[in-house]
């Protein structure tokens, strides 16, 4: 997602390399030897921060002594952030889940690029303004379509707690099997609690994530079935990684368009089959 922001703002003036590709879980990712080479040679290293890349924090702090390294999500005003369930002194890092929060990150990418190449200030400003306008449009699309979800269906059950900001923005209760980090194990207790909740409240759709194993989700669905309640997979969401490279879903706009369209559609809203601009590959 950060690479996409850098490409949008940098345009032709920058060469961007993403180290974590589609389907990669950033909570668990560790830098490889070739990542280290790429980062020590780069003019600018952008990472997310807010303890998302938990296994790479120390590396980034060391690298920052020698290279220009910016944790782009740490520029967000703290009053916009949610707390972290597992650590009292940390925040929920999943700020890309709403276009409105992500706009702060795009602006921070613009700031970092401009600081590095002040002569390109106007190009970066124009590129950023165009992308921010697209994000405005996406924010409106998300609000309008999520508003069509019936009141009783406003529950989003996912593999891990990546959708807290999404839920707060669009008025949906979010229940993850795993916590805010995928590093925490989901206990059997958590699964049986959620099974009871699915049955009691008649929730019929749950969602898998492209960067997290669906093992827990299958246990949840089987548990509900054993209790006589049928639950379906509402779709696969892009939680912590975008879709395949070279596709619309492999861009930030496409990722969120996909998530919004799949979630709103599966929870009972009447949504445009191919998303905001008719570009989604799998229609809902
Ligand atoms: Zn996550």
mmCIF file of C-alpha atoms and ligand atoms in Angstrom:
data_model
loop_
_atom_site.group_PDB
_atom_site.id
_atom_site.type_symbol
_atom_site.label_atom_id
_atom_site.label_comp_id
_atom_site.label_asym_id
_atom_site.label_seq_id
_atom_site.Cartn_x
_atom_site.Cartn_y
_atom_site.Cartn_z
ATOM 1 C CA UNK A 1 0.000 0.000 0.000
ATOM 2 C CA UNK A 2 2.903 2.313 0.788
ATOM 3 C CA UNK A 3 4.548 1.464 -2.546
ATOM 4 C CA UNK A 4 1.310 2.396 -4.285
ATOM 5 C CA UNK A 5 1.244 5.772 -2.503
ATOM 6 C CA UNK A 6 4.888 6.366 -3.506
ATOM 7 C CA UNK A 7 4.096 5.496 -7.144
ATOM 8 C CA UNK A 8 1.051 7.756 -7.170
ATOM 9 C CA UNK A 9 2.910 10.737 -5.718
ATOM 10 C CA UNK A 10 6.315 10.116 -7.300
ATOM 11 C CA UNK A 11 5.018 9.266 -10.767
ATOM 12 C CA UNK A 12 7.764 9.005 -13.395
ATOM 13 C CA UNK A 13 10.311 10.656 -11.128
ATOM 14 C CA UNK A 14 10.752 7.736 -8.759
ATOM 15 C CA UNK A 15 11.554 4.065 -9.037
ATOM 16 C CA UNK A 16 9.599 2.198 -6.376
ATOM 17 C CA UNK A 17 10.241 -1.282 -5.094
ATOM 18 C CA UNK A 18 7.823 -2.982 -2.686
ATOM 19 C CA UNK A 19 9.463 -5.569 -0.436
ATOM 20 C CA UNK A 20 6.250 -7.227 0.747
ATOM 21 C CA UNK A 21 4.154 -8.459 -2.170
ATOM 22 C CA UNK A 22 0.556 -9.680 -2.491
ATOM 23 C CA UNK A 23 -0.478 -12.166 0.189
ATOM 24 C CA UNK A 24 2.409 -11.297 2.523
ATOM 25 C CA UNK A 25 1.598 -10.768 6.209
ATOM 26 C CA UNK A 26 3.427 -7.650 7.433
ATOM 27 C CA UNK A 27 2.984 -8.535 11.132
ATOM 28 C CA UNK A 28 5.188 -11.590 10.671
ATOM 29 C CA UNK A 29 7.498 -10.509 7.824
ATOM 30 C CA UNK A 30 11.248 -10.379 8.330
ATOM 31 C CA UNK A 31 13.671 -8.710 5.954
ATOM 32 C CA UNK A 32 15.570 -11.001 3.595
ATOM 33 C CA UNK A 33 19.171 -10.571 2.541
ATOM 34 C CA UNK A 34 18.122 -8.988 -0.768
ATOM 35 C CA UNK A 35 15.704 -6.644 1.067
ATOM 36 C CA UNK A 36 18.614 -5.396 3.165
ATOM 37 C CA UNK A 37 20.682 -4.741 0.026
ATOM 38 C CA UNK A 38 17.762 -2.886 -1.598
ATOM 39 C CA UNK A 39 17.125 -0.756 1.490
ATOM 40 C CA UNK A 40 20.766 0.192 2.057
ATOM 41 C CA UNK A 41 21.012 1.292 -1.589
ATOM 42 C CA UNK A 42 17.718 3.217 -1.684
ATOM 43 C CA UNK A 43 17.535 7.024 -1.528
ATOM 44 C CA UNK A 44 14.473 6.708 0.668
ATOM 45 C CA UNK A 45 12.988 3.865 2.701
ATOM 46 C CA UNK A 46 9.302 4.126 3.622
ATOM 47 C CA UNK A 47 7.782 1.815 6.195
ATOM 48 C CA UNK A 48 4.454 1.872 7.953
ATOM 49 C CA UNK A 49 5.310 2.037 11.642
ATOM 50 C CA UNK A 50 2.771 1.875 14.521
ATOM 51 C CA UNK A 51 4.290 -1.538 15.257
ATOM 52 C CA UNK A 52 2.843 -3.100 12.087
ATOM 53 C CA UNK A 53 6.204 -4.510 10.975
ATOM 54 C CA UNK A 54 6.840 -5.926 14.440
ATOM 55 C CA UNK A 55 9.712 -8.151 13.282
ATOM 56 C CA UNK A 56 11.494 -5.311 11.482
ATOM 57 C CA UNK A 57 11.265 -2.412 13.972
ATOM 58 C CA UNK A 58 14.818 -2.820 15.229
ATOM 59 C CA UNK A 59 16.167 -3.099 11.708
ATOM 60 C CA UNK A 60 14.449 0.146 10.618
ATOM 61 C CA UNK A 61 15.676 2.008 13.687
ATOM 62 C CA UNK A 62 19.239 0.889 12.971
ATOM 63 C CA UNK A 63 18.932 1.763 9.278
ATOM 64 C CA UNK A 64 17.605 5.231 10.172
ATOM 65 C CA UNK A 65 21.018 6.098 11.617
ATOM 66 C CA UNK A 66 22.542 5.836 8.145
ATOM 67 C CA UNK A 67 19.742 6.324 5.580
ATOM 68 C CA UNK A 68 16.595 8.415 5.122
ATOM 69 C CA UNK A 69 13.898 6.249 6.677
ATOM 70 C CA UNK A 70 10.318 7.414 7.275
ATOM 71 C CA UNK A 71 7.524 5.610 9.152
ATOM 72 C CA UNK A 72 4.658 7.080 7.126
ATOM 73 C CA UNK A 73 1.702 6.116 9.341
ATOM 74 C CA UNK A 74 3.301 7.676 12.412
ATOM 75 C CA UNK A 75 2.498 11.086 10.900
ATOM 76 C CA UNK A 76 -1.207 10.554 11.644
ATOM 77 C CA UNK A 77 -2.570 12.728 14.467
ATOM 78 C CA UNK A 78 -2.702 10.449 17.533
ATOM 79 C CA UNK A 79 -6.309 11.444 18.297
ATOM 80 C CA UNK A 80 -7.377 9.663 15.080
ATOM 81 C CA UNK A 81 -5.794 6.369 16.178
ATOM 82 C CA UNK A 82 -7.356 3.507 18.119
ATOM 83 C CA UNK A 83 -5.567 1.744 20.956
ATOM 84 C CA UNK A 84 -4.061 -1.727 20.537
ATOM 85 C CA UNK A 85 -5.837 -4.547 22.407
ATOM 86 C CA UNK A 86 -2.618 -6.393 23.202
ATOM 87 C CA UNK A 87 -0.314 -3.503 24.164
ATOM 88 C CA UNK A 88 -1.374 -0.539 26.293
ATOM 89 C CA UNK A 89 1.291 1.743 24.797
ATOM 90 C CA UNK A 90 0.647 0.928 21.116
ATOM 91 C CA UNK A 91 -1.925 1.787 18.448
ATOM 92 C CA UNK A 92 -3.953 -0.257 15.982
ATOM 93 C CA UNK A 93 -1.784 0.009 12.838
ATOM 94 C CA UNK A 94 -4.475 -0.801 10.206
ATOM 95 C CA UNK A 95 -5.013 2.822 9.108
ATOM 96 C CA UNK A 96 -5.171 1.998 5.363
ATOM 97 C CA UNK A 97 -8.639 0.527 5.904
ATOM 98 C CA UNK A 98 -10.363 3.877 5.355
ATOM 99 C CA UNK A 99 -9.463 6.294 2.539
ATOM 100 C CA UNK A 100 -9.842 9.252 4.910
ATOM 101 C CA UNK A 101 -7.093 8.008 7.238
ATOM 102 C CA UNK A 102 -4.960 6.875 4.312
ATOM 103 C CA UNK A 103 -4.955 10.422 2.926
ATOM 104 C CA UNK A 104 -2.716 11.408 5.856
ATOM 105 C CA UNK A 105 -0.239 8.729 4.788
ATOM 106 C CA UNK A 106 -0.283 9.898 1.159
ATOM 107 C CA UNK A 107 0.458 13.444 2.337
ATOM 108 C CA UNK A 108 3.335 12.160 4.451
ATOM 109 C CA UNK A 109 4.762 10.306 1.430
ATOM 110 C CA UNK A 110 4.497 13.587 -0.493
ATOM 111 C CA UNK A 111 6.349 15.398 2.298
ATOM 112 C CA UNK A 112 9.130 12.805 2.416
ATOM 113 C CA UNK A 113 9.628 12.791 -1.367
ATOM 114 C CA UNK A 114 9.607 16.586 -1.523
ATOM 115 C CA UNK A 115 12.182 16.837 1.241
ATOM 116 C CA UNK A 116 14.440 14.510 -0.718
ATOM 117 C CA UNK A 117 13.861 16.176 -4.137
ATOM 118 C CA UNK A 118 12.778 19.782 -3.486
ATOM 119 C CA UNK A 119 13.160 20.636 -7.187
ATOM 120 C CA UNK A 120 10.175 18.359 -7.960
ATOM 121 C CA UNK A 121 7.870 20.024 -5.439
ATOM 122 C CA UNK A 122 5.279 21.001 -8.052
ATOM 123 C CA UNK A 123 5.090 17.601 -9.718
ATOM 124 C CA UNK A 124 4.715 15.814 -6.381
ATOM 125 C CA UNK A 125 2.054 18.311 -5.279
ATOM 126 C CA UNK A 126 0.037 17.866 -8.488
ATOM 127 C CA UNK A 127 0.309 14.049 -8.358
ATOM 128 C CA UNK A 128 -0.672 13.991 -4.681
ATOM 129 C CA UNK A 129 -3.648 16.282 -5.291
ATOM 130 C CA UNK A 130 -4.932 14.015 -8.079
ATOM 131 C CA UNK A 131 -4.595 10.903 -5.903
ATOM 132 C CA UNK A 132 -6.187 12.602 -2.883
ATOM 133 C CA UNK A 133 -9.148 13.503 -5.108
ATOM 134 C CA UNK A 134 -9.507 9.823 -6.091
ATOM 135 C CA UNK A 135 -9.399 8.919 -2.401
ATOM 136 C CA UNK A 136 -12.190 11.432 -1.733
ATOM 137 C CA UNK A 137 -14.265 9.730 -4.387
ATOM 138 C CA UNK A 138 -13.483 6.303 -2.878
ATOM 139 C CA UNK A 139 -14.438 7.568 0.601
ATOM 140 C CA UNK A 140 -17.814 8.715 -0.745
ATOM 141 C CA UNK A 141 -18.361 5.399 -2.563
ATOM 142 C CA UNK A 142 -17.542 3.493 0.650
ATOM 143 C CA UNK A 143 -19.856 5.586 2.854
ATOM 144 C CA UNK A 144 -22.750 5.389 0.413
ATOM 145 C CA UNK A 145 -22.522 1.632 -0.110
ATOM 146 C CA UNK A 146 -21.876 0.721 3.505
ATOM 147 C CA UNK A 147 -24.908 2.859 4.460
ATOM 148 C CA UNK A 148 -27.047 0.434 2.432
ATOM 149 C CA UNK A 149 -26.201 -2.529 4.711
ATOM 150 C CA UNK A 150 -29.288 -3.396 6.787
ATOM 151 C CA UNK A 151 -29.017 -2.478 10.481
ATOM 152 C CA UNK A 152 -29.255 -6.089 11.718
ATOM 153 C CA UNK A 153 -26.463 -7.278 9.399
ATOM 154 C CA UNK A 154 -23.842 -4.776 10.551
ATOM 155 C CA UNK A 155 -21.381 -7.372 11.868
ATOM 156 C CA UNK A 156 -18.073 -8.130 10.159
ATOM 157 C CA UNK A 157 -16.370 -11.379 11.214
ATOM 158 C CA UNK A 158 -12.801 -11.667 9.916
ATOM 159 C CA UNK A 159 -9.675 -13.777 10.458
ATOM 160 C CA UNK A 160 -7.856 -11.098 12.462
ATOM 161 C CA UNK A 161 -8.722 -7.677 13.847
ATOM 162 C CA UNK A 162 -7.672 -5.595 10.840
ATOM 163 C CA UNK A 163 -10.991 -3.810 10.322
ATOM 164 C CA UNK A 164 -11.321 -1.697 13.486
ATOM 165 C CA UNK A 165 -11.006 1.645 11.663
ATOM 166 C CA UNK A 166 -13.263 0.392 8.869
ATOM 167 C CA UNK A 167 -15.913 -0.623 11.385
ATOM 168 C CA UNK A 168 -15.722 2.675 13.256
ATOM 169 C CA UNK A 169 -15.993 4.714 10.039
ATOM 170 C CA UNK A 170 -18.895 2.771 8.533
ATOM 171 C CA UNK A 171 -20.830 1.720 11.630
ATOM 172 C CA UNK A 172 -20.093 -2.002 11.566
ATOM 173 C CA UNK A 173 -19.252 -4.145 14.579
ATOM 174 C CA UNK A 174 -15.985 -5.984 13.885
ATOM 175 C CA UNK A 175 -15.060 -9.349 15.359
ATOM 176 C CA UNK A 176 -11.692 -10.910 14.522
ATOM 177 C CA UNK A 177 -10.799 -14.489 15.411
ATOM 178 C CA UNK A 178 -7.214 -13.409 16.018
ATOM 179 C CA UNK A 179 -6.284 -10.090 17.609
ATOM 180 C CA UNK A 180 -4.843 -6.965 16.019
ATOM 181 C CA UNK A 181 -1.618 -8.809 15.203
ATOM 182 C CA UNK A 182 -1.681 -12.172 13.432
ATOM 183 C CA UNK A 183 1.168 -13.146 15.773
ATOM 184 C CA UNK A 184 -1.295 -13.799 18.588
ATOM 185 C CA UNK A 185 -2.805 -17.284 18.610
ATOM 186 C CA UNK A 186 -6.566 -17.701 18.463
ATOM 187 C CA UNK A 187 -7.564 -19.924 21.378
ATOM 188 C CA UNK A 188 -10.287 -22.550 21.193
ATOM 189 C CA UNK A 189 -12.201 -20.368 23.637
ATOM 190 C CA UNK A 190 -12.252 -17.503 21.187
ATOM 191 C CA UNK A 191 -13.561 -19.751 18.425
ATOM 192 C CA UNK A 192 -16.330 -21.232 20.569
ATOM 193 C CA UNK A 193 -17.320 -17.755 21.792
ATOM 194 C CA UNK A 194 -17.628 -16.599 18.183
ATOM 195 C CA UNK A 195 -19.577 -19.731 17.166
ATOM 196 C CA UNK A 196 -22.123 -18.970 19.897
ATOM 197 C CA UNK A 197 -22.329 -15.386 18.745
ATOM 198 C CA UNK A 198 -22.869 -16.369 15.090
ATOM 199 C CA UNK A 199 -25.657 -18.742 16.095
ATOM 200 C CA UNK A 200 -27.307 -16.370 18.604
ATOM 201 C CA UNK A 201 -27.335 -13.411 16.264
ATOM 202 C CA UNK A 202 -28.038 -15.305 13.067
ATOM 203 C CA UNK A 203 -24.901 -14.023 11.320
ATOM 204 C CA UNK A 204 -24.646 -15.838 8.012
ATOM 205 C CA UNK A 205 -21.491 -14.458 6.361
ATOM 206 C CA UNK A 206 -17.872 -14.339 7.521
ATOM 207 C CA UNK A 207 -14.806 -13.175 5.601
ATOM 208 C CA UNK A 208 -11.389 -14.670 4.883
ATOM 209 C CA UNK A 209 -8.282 -12.583 4.261
ATOM 210 C CA UNK A 210 -5.750 -12.936 1.469
ATOM 211 C CA UNK A 211 -2.755 -12.645 3.807
ATOM 212 C CA UNK A 212 -3.990 -14.881 6.653
ATOM 213 C CA UNK A 213 -4.593 -18.660 6.714
ATOM 214 C CA UNK A 214 -8.287 -19.633 6.561
ATOM 215 C CA UNK A 215 -7.775 -22.470 9.056
ATOM 216 C CA UNK A 216 -9.488 -20.664 11.967
ATOM 217 C CA UNK A 217 -12.309 -19.489 9.731
ATOM 218 C CA UNK A 218 -13.032 -23.074 8.637
ATOM 219 C CA UNK A 219 -13.108 -24.146 12.308
ATOM 220 C CA UNK A 220 -15.612 -21.373 12.961
ATOM 221 C CA UNK A 221 -17.880 -22.384 10.081
ATOM 222 C CA UNK A 222 -17.715 -26.066 11.120
ATOM 223 C CA UNK A 223 -18.519 -25.105 14.705
ATOM 224 C CA UNK A 224 -21.583 -23.180 13.589
ATOM 225 C CA UNK A 225 -22.670 -26.045 11.305
ATOM 226 C CA UNK A 226 -22.408 -28.469 14.246
ATOM 227 C CA UNK A 227 -24.804 -26.158 16.107
ATOM 228 C CA UNK A 228 -27.212 -26.280 13.159
ATOM 229 C CA UNK A 229 -26.398 -22.804 11.811
ATOM 230 C CA UNK A 230 -25.175 -22.311 8.242
ATOM 231 C CA UNK A 231 -22.486 -19.692 7.736
ATOM 232 C CA UNK A 232 -20.975 -18.848 4.369
ATOM 233 C CA UNK A 233 -17.738 -17.212 3.339
ATOM 234 C CA UNK A 234 -18.853 -13.730 2.263
ATOM 235 C CA UNK A 235 -15.700 -13.303 0.238
ATOM 236 C CA UNK A 236 -11.940 -12.868 0.467
ATOM 237 C CA UNK A 237 -10.821 -9.466 1.708
ATOM 238 C CA UNK A 238 -7.524 -7.681 1.246
ATOM 239 C CA UNK A 239 -6.679 -6.907 4.842
ATOM 240 C CA UNK A 240 -2.928 -6.425 5.157
ATOM 241 C CA UNK A 241 -1.820 -6.918 1.544
ATOM 242 C CA UNK A 242 -3.197 -5.807 -1.805
ATOM 243 C CA UNK A 243 -4.316 -8.008 -4.695
ATOM 244 C CA UNK A 244 -2.103 -9.470 -7.461
ATOM 245 C CA UNK A 245 0.493 -7.170 -9.065
ATOM 246 C CA UNK A 246 -0.686 -5.604 -12.304
ATOM 247 C CA UNK A 247 -4.403 -5.850 -11.454
ATOM 248 C CA UNK A 248 -6.807 -3.148 -10.261
ATOM 249 C CA UNK A 249 -7.056 -4.987 -6.934
ATOM 250 C CA UNK A 250 -3.267 -4.663 -6.731
ATOM 251 C CA UNK A 251 -3.646 -0.897 -6.257
ATOM 252 C CA UNK A 252 -4.825 0.887 -3.134
ATOM 253 C CA UNK A 253 -7.994 2.143 -4.840
ATOM 254 C CA UNK A 254 -8.819 -1.342 -6.151
ATOM 255 C CA UNK A 255 -8.091 -3.005 -2.817
ATOM 256 C CA UNK A 256 -10.497 -0.801 -0.866
ATOM 257 C CA UNK A 257 -13.071 -0.757 -3.672
ATOM 258 C CA UNK A 258 -12.983 -4.585 -3.546
ATOM 259 C CA UNK A 259 -13.293 -4.731 0.258
ATOM 260 C CA UNK A 260 -16.174 -2.256 0.408
ATOM 261 C CA UNK A 261 -18.064 -3.849 -2.479
ATOM 262 C CA UNK A 262 -17.610 -7.416 -1.172
ATOM 263 C CA UNK A 263 -18.455 -6.553 2.452
ATOM 264 C CA UNK A 264 -21.479 -4.371 1.669
ATOM 265 C CA UNK A 265 -22.749 -6.873 -0.919
ATOM 266 C CA UNK A 266 -22.329 -9.941 1.305
ATOM 267 C CA UNK A 267 -24.044 -8.175 4.217
ATOM 268 C CA UNK A 268 -27.112 -7.485 2.120
ATOM 269 C CA UNK A 269 -26.583 -4.104 0.430
ATOM 270 C CA UNK A 270 -27.413 -3.598 -3.215
ATOM 271 C CA UNK A 271 -23.968 -2.699 -4.628
ATOM 272 C CA UNK A 272 -22.582 -2.008 -8.133
ATOM 273 C CA UNK A 273 -21.520 -5.462 -9.346
ATOM 274 C CA UNK A 274 -18.058 -4.339 -10.479
ATOM 275 C CA UNK A 275 -17.387 -1.665 -7.889
ATOM 276 C CA UNK A 276 -16.836 2.087 -7.981
ATOM 277 C CA UNK A 277 -15.591 2.350 -11.561
ATOM 278 C CA UNK A 278 -16.667 -1.011 -12.979
ATOM 279 C CA UNK A 279 -13.066 -2.244 -12.687
ATOM 280 C CA UNK A 280 -13.320 -5.083 -10.145
ATOM 281 C CA UNK A 281 -12.367 -8.394 -11.752
ATOM 282 C CA UNK A 282 -14.718 -10.606 -9.779
ATOM 283 C CA UNK A 283 -18.125 -9.039 -9.735
ATOM 284 C CA UNK A 284 -20.083 -9.460 -6.563
HETATM 285 ZN ZN1 LIG B 1 -3.146 -6.942 10.404
#
